[in-house]
Short mmCIF file of N, CA, C and O and ligand atoms in Angstrom, two decimals:
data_model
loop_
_atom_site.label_atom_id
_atom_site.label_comp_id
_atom_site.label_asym_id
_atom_site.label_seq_id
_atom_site.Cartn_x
_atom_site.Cartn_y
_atom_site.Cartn_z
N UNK A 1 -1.94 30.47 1.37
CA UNK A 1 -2.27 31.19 0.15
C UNK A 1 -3.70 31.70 0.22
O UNK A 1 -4.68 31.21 -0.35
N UNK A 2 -3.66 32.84 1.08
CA UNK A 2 -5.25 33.11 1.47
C UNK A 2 -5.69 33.72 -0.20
O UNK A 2 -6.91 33.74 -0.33
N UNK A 3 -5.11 34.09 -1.19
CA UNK A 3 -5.36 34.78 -2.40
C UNK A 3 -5.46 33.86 -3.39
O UNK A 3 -5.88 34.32 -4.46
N UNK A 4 -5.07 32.22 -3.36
CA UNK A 4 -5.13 31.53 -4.25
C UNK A 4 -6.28 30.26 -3.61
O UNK A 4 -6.67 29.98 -2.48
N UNK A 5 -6.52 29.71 -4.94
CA UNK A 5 -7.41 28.30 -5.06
C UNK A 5 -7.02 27.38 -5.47
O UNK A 5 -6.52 27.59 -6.58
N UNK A 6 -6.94 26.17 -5.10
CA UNK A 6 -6.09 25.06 -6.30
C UNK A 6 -7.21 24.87 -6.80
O UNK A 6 -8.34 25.13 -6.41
N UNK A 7 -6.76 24.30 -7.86
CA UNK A 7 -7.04 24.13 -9.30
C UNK A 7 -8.55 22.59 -8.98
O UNK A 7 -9.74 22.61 -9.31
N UNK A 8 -8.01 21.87 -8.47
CA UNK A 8 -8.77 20.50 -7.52
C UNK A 8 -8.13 20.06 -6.71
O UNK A 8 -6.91 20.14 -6.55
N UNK A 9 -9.31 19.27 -5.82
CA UNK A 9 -9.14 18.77 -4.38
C UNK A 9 -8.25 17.46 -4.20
O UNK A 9 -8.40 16.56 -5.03
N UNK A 10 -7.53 17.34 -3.40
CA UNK A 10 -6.80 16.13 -3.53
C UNK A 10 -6.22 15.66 -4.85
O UNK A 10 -6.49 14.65 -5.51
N UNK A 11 -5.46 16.51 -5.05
CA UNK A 11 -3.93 16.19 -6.18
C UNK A 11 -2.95 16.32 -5.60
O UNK A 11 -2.01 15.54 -5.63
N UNK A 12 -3.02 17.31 -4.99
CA UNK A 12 -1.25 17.71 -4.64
C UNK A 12 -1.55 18.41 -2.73
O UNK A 12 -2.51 18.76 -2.05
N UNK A 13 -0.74 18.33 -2.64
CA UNK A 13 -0.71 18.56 -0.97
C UNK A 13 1.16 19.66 -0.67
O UNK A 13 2.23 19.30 -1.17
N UNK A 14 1.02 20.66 0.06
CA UNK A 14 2.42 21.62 0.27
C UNK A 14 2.78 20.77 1.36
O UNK A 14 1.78 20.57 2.05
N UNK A 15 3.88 20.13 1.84
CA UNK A 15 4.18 19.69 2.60
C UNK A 15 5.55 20.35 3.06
O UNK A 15 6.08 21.11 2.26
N UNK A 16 6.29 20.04 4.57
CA UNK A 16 6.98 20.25 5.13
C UNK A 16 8.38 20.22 4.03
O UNK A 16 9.30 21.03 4.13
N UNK A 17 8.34 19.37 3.22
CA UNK A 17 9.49 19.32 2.63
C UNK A 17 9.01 19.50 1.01
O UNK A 17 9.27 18.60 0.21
N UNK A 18 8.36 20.64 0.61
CA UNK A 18 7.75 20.83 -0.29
C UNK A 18 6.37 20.18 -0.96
O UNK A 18 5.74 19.31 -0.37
N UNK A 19 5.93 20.75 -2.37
CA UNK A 19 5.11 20.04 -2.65
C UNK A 19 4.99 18.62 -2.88
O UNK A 19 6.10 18.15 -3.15
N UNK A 20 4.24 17.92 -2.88
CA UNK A 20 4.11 16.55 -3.23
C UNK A 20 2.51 16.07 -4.28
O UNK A 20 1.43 16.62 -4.05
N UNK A 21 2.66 15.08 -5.28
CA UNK A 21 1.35 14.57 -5.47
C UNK A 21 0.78 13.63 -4.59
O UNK A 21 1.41 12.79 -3.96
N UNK A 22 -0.72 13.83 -4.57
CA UNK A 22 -1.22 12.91 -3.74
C UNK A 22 -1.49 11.15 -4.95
O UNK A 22 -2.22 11.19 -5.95
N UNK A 23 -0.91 10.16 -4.62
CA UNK A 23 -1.18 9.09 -5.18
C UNK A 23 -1.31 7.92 -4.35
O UNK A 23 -1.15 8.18 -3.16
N UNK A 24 -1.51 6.89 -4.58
CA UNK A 24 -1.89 5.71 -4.20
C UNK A 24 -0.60 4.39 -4.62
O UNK A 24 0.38 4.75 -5.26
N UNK A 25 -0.70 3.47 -4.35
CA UNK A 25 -0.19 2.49 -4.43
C UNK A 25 -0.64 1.14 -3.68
O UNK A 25 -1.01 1.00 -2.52
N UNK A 26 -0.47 0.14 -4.74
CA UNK A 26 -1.00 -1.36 -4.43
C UNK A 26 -0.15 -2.20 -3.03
O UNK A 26 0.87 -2.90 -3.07
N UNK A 27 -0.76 -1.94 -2.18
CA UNK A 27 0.38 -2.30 -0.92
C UNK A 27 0.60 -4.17 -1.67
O UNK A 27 1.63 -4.81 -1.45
N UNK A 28 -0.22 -4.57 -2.25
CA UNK A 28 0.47 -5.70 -2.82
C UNK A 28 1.60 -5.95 -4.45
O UNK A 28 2.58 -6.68 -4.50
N UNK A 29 1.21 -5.33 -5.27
CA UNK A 29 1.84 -5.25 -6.00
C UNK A 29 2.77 -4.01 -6.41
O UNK A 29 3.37 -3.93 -7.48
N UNK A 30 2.80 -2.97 -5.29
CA UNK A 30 3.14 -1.97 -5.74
C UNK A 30 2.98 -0.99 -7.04
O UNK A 30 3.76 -0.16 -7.49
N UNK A 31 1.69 -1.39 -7.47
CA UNK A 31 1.71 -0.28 -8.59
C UNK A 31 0.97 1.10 -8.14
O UNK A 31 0.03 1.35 -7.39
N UNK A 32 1.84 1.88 -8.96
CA UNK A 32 1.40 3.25 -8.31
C UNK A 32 -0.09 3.63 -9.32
O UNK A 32 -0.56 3.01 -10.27
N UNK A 33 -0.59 5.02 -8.57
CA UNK A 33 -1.59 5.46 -9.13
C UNK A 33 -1.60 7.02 -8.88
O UNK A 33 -1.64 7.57 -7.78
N UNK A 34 -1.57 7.64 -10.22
CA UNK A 34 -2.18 9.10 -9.86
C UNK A 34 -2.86 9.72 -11.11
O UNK A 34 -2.60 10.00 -12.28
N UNK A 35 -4.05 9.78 -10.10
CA UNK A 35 -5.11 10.50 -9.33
C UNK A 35 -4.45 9.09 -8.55
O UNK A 35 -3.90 8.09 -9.00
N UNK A 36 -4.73 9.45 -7.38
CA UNK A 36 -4.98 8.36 -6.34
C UNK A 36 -6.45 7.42 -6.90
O UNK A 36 -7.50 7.85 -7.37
N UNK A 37 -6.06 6.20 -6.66
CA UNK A 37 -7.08 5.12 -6.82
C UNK A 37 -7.40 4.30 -5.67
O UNK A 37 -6.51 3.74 -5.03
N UNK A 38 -8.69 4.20 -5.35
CA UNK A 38 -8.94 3.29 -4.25
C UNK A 38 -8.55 1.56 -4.63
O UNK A 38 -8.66 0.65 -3.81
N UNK A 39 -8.20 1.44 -5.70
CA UNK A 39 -8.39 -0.32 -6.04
C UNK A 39 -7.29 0.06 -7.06
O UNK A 39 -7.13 1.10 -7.71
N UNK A 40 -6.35 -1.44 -6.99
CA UNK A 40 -5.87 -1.86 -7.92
C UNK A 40 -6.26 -1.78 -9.34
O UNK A 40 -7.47 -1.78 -9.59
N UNK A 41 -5.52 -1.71 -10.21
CA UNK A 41 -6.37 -2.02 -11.82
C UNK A 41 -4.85 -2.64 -12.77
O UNK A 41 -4.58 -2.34 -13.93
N UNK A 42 -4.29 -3.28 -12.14
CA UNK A 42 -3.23 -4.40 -12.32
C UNK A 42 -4.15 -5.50 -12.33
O UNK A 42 -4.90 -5.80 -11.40
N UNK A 43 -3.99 -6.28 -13.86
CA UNK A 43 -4.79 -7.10 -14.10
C UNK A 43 -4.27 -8.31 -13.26
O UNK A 43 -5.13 -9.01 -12.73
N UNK A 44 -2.68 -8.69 -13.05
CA UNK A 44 -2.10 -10.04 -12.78
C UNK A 44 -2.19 -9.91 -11.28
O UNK A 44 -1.68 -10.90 -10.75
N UNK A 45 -2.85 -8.74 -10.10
CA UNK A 45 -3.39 -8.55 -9.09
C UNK A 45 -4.48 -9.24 -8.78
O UNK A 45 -5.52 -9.21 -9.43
N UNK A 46 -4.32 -9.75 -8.00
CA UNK A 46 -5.91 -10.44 -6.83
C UNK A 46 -6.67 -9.78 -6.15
O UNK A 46 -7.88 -9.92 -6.01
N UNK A 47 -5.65 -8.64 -5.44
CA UNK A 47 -5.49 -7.50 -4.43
C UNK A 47 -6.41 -6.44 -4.88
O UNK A 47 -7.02 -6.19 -5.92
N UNK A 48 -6.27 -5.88 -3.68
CA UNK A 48 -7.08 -4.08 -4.15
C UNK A 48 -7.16 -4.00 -2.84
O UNK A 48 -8.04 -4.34 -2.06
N UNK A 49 -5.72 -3.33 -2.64
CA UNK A 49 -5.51 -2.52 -1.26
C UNK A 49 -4.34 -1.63 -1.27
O UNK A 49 -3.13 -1.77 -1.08
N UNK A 50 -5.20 -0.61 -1.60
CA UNK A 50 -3.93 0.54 -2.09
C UNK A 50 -3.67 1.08 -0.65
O UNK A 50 -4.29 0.65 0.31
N UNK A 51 -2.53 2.25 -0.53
CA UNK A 51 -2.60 2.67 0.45
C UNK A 51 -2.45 4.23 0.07
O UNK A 51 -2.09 4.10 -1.10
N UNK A 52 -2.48 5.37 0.26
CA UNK A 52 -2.22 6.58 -0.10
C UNK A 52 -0.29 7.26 0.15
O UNK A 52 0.50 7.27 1.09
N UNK A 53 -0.28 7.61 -0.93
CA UNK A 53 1.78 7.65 -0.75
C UNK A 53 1.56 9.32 -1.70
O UNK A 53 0.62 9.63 -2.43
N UNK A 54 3.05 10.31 -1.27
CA UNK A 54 3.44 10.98 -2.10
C UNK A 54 4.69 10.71 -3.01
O UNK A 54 5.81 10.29 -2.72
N UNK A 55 4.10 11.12 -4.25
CA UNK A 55 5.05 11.41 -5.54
C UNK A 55 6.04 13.00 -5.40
O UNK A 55 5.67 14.06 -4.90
N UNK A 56 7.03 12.76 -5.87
CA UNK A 56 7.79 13.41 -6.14
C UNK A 56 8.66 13.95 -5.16
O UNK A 56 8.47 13.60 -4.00
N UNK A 57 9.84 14.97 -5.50
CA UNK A 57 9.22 16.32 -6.55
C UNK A 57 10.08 15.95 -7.35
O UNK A 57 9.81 16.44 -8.45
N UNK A 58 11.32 15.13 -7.41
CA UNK A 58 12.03 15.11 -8.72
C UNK A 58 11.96 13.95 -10.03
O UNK A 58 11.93 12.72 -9.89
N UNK A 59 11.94 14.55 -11.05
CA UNK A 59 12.03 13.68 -12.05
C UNK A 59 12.69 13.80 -13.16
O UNK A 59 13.78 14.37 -13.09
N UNK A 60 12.26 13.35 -14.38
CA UNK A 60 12.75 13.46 -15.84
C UNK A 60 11.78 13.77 -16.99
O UNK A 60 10.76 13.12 -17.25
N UNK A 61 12.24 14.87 -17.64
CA UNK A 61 11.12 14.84 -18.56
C UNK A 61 11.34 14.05 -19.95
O UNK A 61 12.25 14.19 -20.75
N UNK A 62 10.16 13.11 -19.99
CA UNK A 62 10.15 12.23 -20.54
C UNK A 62 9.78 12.99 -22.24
O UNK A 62 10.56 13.07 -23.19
N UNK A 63 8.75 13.32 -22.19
CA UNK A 63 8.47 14.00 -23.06
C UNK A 63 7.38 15.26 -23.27
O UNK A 63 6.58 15.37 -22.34
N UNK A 64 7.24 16.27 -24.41
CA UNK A 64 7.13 17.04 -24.34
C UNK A 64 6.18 17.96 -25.11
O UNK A 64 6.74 18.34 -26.14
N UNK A 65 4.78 18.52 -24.98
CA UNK A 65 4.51 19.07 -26.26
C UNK A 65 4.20 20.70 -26.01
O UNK A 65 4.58 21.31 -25.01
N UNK A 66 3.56 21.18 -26.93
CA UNK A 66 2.88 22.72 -26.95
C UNK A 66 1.44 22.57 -26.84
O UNK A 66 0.76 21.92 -27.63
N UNK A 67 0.98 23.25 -25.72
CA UNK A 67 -0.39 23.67 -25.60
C UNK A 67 -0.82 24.60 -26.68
O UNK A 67 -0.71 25.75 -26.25
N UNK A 68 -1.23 24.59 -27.81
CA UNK A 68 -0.91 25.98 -28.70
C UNK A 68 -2.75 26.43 -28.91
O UNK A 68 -3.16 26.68 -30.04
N UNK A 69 -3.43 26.45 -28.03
CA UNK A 69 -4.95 26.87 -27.98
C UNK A 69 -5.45 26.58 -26.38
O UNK A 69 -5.04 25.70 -25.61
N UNK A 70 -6.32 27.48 -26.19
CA UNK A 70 -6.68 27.46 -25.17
C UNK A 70 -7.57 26.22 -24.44
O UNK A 70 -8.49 26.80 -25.02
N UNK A 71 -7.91 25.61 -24.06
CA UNK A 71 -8.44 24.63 -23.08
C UNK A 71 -9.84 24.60 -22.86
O UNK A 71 -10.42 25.61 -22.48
N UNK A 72 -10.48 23.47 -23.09
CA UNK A 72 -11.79 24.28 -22.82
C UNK A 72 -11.79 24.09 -21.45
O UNK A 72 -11.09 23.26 -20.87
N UNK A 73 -12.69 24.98 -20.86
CA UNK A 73 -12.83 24.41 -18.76
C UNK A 73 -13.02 23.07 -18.68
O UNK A 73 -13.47 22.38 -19.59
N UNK A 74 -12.67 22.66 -17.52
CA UNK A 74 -13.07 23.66 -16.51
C UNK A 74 -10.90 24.08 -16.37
O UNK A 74 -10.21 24.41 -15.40
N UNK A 75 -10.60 23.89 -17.57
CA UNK A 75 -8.68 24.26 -17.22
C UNK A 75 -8.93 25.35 -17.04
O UNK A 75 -9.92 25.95 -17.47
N UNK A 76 -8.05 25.75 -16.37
CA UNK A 76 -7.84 27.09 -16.21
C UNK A 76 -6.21 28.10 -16.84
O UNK A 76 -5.04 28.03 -16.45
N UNK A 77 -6.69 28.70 -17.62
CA UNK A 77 -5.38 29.00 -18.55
C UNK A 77 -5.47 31.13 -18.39
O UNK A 77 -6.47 31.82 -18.20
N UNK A 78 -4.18 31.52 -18.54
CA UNK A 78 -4.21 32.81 -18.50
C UNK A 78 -4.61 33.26 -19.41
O UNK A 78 -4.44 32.69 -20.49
N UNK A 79 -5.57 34.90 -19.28
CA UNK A 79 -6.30 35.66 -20.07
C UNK A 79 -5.11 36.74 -20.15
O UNK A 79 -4.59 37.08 -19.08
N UNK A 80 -4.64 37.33 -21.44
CA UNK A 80 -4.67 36.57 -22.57
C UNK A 80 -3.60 35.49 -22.94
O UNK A 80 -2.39 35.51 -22.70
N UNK A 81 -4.45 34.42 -23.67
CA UNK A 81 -3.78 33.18 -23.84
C UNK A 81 -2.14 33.49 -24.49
O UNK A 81 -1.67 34.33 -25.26
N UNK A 82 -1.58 32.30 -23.71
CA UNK A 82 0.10 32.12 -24.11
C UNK A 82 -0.12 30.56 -24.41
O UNK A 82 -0.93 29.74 -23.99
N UNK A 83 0.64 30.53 -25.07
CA UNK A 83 0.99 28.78 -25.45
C UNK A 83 1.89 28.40 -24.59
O UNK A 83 2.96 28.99 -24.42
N UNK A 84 1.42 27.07 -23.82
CA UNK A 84 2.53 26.44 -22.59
C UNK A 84 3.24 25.17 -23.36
O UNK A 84 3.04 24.75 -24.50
N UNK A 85 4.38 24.60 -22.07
CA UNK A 85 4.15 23.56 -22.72
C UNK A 85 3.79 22.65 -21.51
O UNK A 85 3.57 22.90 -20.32
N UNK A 86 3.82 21.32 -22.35
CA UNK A 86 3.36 20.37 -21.34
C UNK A 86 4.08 18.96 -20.81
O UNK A 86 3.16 18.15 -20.72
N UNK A 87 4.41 18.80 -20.72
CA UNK A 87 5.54 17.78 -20.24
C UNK A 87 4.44 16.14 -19.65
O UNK A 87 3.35 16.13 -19.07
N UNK A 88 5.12 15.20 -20.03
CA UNK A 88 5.20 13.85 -19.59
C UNK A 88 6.09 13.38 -18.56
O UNK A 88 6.80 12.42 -18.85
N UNK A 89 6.17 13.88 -17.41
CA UNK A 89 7.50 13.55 -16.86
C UNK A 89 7.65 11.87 -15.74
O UNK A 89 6.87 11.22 -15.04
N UNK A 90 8.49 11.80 -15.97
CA UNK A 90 8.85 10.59 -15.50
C UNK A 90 9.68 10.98 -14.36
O UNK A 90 10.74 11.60 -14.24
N UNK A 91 8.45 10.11 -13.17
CA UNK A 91 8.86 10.32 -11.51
C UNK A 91 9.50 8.86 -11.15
O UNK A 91 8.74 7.99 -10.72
N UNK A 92 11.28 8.50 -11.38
CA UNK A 92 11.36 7.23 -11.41
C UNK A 92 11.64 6.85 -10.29
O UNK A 92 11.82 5.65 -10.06
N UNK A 93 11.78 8.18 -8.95
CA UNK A 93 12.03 6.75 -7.99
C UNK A 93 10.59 6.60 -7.69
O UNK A 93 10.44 5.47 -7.22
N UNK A 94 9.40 7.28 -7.76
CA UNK A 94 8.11 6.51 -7.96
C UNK A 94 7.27 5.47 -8.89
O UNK A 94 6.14 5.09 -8.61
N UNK A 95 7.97 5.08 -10.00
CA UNK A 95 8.00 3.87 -10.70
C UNK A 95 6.50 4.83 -11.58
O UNK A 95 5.60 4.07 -11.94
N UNK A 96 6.33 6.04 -11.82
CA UNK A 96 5.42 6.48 -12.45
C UNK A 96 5.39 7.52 -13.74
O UNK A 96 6.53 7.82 -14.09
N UNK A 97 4.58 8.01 -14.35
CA UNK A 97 4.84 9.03 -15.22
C UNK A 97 3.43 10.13 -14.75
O UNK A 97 2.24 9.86 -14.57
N UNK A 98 4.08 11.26 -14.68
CA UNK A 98 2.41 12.38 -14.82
C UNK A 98 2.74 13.12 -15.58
O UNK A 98 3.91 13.22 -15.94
N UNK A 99 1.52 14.00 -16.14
CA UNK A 99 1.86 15.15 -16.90
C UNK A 99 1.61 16.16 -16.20
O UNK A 99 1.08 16.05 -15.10
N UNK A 100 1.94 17.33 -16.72
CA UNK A 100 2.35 18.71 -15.97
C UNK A 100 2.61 19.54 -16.79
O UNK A 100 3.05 19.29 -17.91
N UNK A 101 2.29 21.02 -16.21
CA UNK A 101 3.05 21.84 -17.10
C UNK A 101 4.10 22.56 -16.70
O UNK A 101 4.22 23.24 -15.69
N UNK A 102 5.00 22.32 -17.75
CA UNK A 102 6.47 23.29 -17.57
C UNK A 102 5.96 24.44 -17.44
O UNK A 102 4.90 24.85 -17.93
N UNK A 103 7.13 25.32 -16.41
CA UNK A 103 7.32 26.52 -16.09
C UNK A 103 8.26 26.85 -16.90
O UNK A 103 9.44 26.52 -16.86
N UNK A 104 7.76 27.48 -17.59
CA UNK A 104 9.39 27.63 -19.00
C UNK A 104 8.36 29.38 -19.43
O UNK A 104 7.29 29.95 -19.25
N UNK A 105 9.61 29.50 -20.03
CA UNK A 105 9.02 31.28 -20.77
C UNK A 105 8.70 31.08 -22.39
O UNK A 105 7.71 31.59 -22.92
N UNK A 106 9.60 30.32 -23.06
CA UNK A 106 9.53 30.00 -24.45
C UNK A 106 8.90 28.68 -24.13
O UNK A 106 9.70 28.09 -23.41
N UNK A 107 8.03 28.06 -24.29
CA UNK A 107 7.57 26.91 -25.09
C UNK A 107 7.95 25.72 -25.85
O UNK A 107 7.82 24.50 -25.76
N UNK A 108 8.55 26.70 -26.75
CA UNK A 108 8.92 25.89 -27.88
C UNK A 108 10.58 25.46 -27.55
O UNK A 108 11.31 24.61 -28.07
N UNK A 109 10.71 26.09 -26.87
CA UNK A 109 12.40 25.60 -26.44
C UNK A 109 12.84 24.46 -25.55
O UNK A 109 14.01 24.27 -25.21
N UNK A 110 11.71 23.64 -25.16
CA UNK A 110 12.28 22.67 -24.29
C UNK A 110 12.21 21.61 -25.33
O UNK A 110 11.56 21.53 -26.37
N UNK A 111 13.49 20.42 -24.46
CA UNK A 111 13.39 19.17 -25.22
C UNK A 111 13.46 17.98 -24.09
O UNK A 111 13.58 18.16 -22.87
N UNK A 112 13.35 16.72 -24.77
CA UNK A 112 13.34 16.14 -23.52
C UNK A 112 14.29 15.65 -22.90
O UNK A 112 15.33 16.04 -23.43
N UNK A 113 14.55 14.79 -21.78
CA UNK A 113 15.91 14.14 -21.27
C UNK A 113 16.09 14.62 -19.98
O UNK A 113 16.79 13.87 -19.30
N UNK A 114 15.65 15.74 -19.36
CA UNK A 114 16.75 17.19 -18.36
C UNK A 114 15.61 16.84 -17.40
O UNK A 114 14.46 16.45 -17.62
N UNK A 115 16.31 17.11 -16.22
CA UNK A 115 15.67 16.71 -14.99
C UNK A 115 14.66 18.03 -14.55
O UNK A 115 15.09 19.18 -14.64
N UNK A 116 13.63 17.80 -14.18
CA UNK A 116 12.32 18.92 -13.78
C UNK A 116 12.06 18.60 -12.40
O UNK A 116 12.21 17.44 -11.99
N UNK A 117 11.66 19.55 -11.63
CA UNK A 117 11.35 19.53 -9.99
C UNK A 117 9.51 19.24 -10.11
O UNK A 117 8.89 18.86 -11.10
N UNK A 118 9.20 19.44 -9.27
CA UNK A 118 7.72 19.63 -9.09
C UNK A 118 7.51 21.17 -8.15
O UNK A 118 8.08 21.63 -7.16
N UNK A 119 6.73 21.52 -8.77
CA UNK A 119 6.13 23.14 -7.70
C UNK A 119 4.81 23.17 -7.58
O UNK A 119 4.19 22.14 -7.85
N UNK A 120 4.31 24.00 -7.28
CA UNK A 120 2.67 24.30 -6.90
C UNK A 120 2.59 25.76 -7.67
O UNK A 120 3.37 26.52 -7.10
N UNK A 121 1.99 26.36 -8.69
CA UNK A 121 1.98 27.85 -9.28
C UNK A 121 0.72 28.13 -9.87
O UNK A 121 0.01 27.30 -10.43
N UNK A 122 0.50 29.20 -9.74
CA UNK A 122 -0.55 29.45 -10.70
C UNK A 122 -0.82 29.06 -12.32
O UNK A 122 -0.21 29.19 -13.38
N UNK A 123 -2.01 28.54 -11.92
CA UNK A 123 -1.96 28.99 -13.53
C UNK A 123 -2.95 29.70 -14.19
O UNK A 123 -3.23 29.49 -15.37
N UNK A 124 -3.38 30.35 -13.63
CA UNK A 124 -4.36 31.72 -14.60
C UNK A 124 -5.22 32.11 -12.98
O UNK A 124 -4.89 31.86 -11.82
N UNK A 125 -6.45 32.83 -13.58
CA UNK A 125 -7.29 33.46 -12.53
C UNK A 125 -8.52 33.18 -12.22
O UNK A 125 -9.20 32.95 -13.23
N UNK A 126 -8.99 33.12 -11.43
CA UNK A 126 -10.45 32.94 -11.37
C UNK A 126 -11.34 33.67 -11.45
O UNK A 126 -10.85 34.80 -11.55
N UNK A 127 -12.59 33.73 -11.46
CA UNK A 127 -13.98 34.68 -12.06
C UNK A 127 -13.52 35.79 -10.82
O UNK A 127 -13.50 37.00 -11.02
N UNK A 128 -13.19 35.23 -9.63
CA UNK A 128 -12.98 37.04 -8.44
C UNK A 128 -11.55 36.63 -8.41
O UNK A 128 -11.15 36.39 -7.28
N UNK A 129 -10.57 36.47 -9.47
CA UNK A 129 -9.48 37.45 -9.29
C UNK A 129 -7.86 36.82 -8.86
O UNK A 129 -6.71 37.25 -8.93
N UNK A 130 -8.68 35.25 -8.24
CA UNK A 130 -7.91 34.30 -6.94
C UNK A 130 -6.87 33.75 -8.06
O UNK A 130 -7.43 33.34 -9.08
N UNK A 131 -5.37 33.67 -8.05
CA UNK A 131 -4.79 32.61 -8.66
C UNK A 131 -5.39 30.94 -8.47
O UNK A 131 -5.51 30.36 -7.39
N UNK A 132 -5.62 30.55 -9.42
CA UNK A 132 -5.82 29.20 -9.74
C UNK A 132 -4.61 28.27 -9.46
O UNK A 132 -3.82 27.98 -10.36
N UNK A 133 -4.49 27.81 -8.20
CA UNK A 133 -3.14 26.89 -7.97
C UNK A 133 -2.73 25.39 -8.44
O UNK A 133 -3.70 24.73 -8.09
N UNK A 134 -2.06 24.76 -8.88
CA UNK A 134 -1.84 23.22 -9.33
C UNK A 134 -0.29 23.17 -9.75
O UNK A 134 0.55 23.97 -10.16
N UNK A 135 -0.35 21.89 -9.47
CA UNK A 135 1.38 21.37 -9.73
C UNK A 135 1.76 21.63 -10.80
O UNK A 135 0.88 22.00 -11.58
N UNK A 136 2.81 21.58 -11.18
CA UNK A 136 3.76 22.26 -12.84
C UNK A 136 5.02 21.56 -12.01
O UNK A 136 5.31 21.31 -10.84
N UNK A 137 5.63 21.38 -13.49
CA UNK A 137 7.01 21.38 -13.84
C UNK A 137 8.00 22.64 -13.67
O UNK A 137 7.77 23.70 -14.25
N UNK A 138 9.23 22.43 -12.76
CA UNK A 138 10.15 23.52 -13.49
C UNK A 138 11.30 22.81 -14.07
O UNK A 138 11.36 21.59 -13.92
N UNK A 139 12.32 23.51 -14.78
CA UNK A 139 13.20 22.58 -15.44
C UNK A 139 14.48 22.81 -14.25
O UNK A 139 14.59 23.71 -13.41
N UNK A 140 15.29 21.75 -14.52
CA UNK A 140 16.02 21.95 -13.83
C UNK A 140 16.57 20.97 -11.85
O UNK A 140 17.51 21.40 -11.18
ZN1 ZN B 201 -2.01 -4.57 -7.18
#
């Protein structure tokens, strides 16, 4: 994507078999983490030896709201503003939840329950022009 930028460094990674999040996990207790975490923060843990793992791409959307105002930065949202929505989704064979935003056209029309992929898309532009890249939801 010589024309795009992600959004930040070490979240998400395009891999061979699509996108993925970059997260962590407690090689002792298995709890996951995203943002990736260097240390445990499982209190009933002794441990703190994560190892780095990918999330996704499929899940459930858990739940759901409307972005209905723009963001202050450093988000990056399209000029001129649309209301998104935003999803809670639940990555269960990763034992996790992230949020994201749906790729939806209406907003206001999603509900929750229905299974969502993970993608990599723009989401608005930068000061020279570059799509702003980061993970989203699609439904489906
Ligand atoms: Zn742990």
């Amino acid at each position: 994507m010589a024309d795009a930028t992600p959004a930040a460094a070490n979240l998400f990674v395009e891999t061979a078999e699509g996108p993925r999040l970059l997260g962590s996990r407690c090689a002792t207790c298995q709890a996951p983490y995203f943002p990736s975490s260097a240390a445990c923060h499982n209190p009933d843990c002794n441990h703190s030896d994560t190892q780095p793992v990918h999330f996704g791409p499929h899940g459930k959307l858990w739940s759901v709201t409307v972005q209905g105002y723009p963001p202050p930065p450093p988000v990056v949202a399209a000029d001129p503003y649309r209301p998104y929505a935003v999803g809670l989704v639940d990555l269960e064979a990763d034992g996790i939840r992230v949020i994201g935003r749906l790729l939806v056209e209406d907003p206001d029309s999603v509900t929750p329950g229905g299974p969502v992929e993970l993608v990599l898309a723009p989401l608005g532009q930068d000061a020279e022009g570059r799509d702003v890249v980061s993970w989203q939801f699609k439904l489906g």
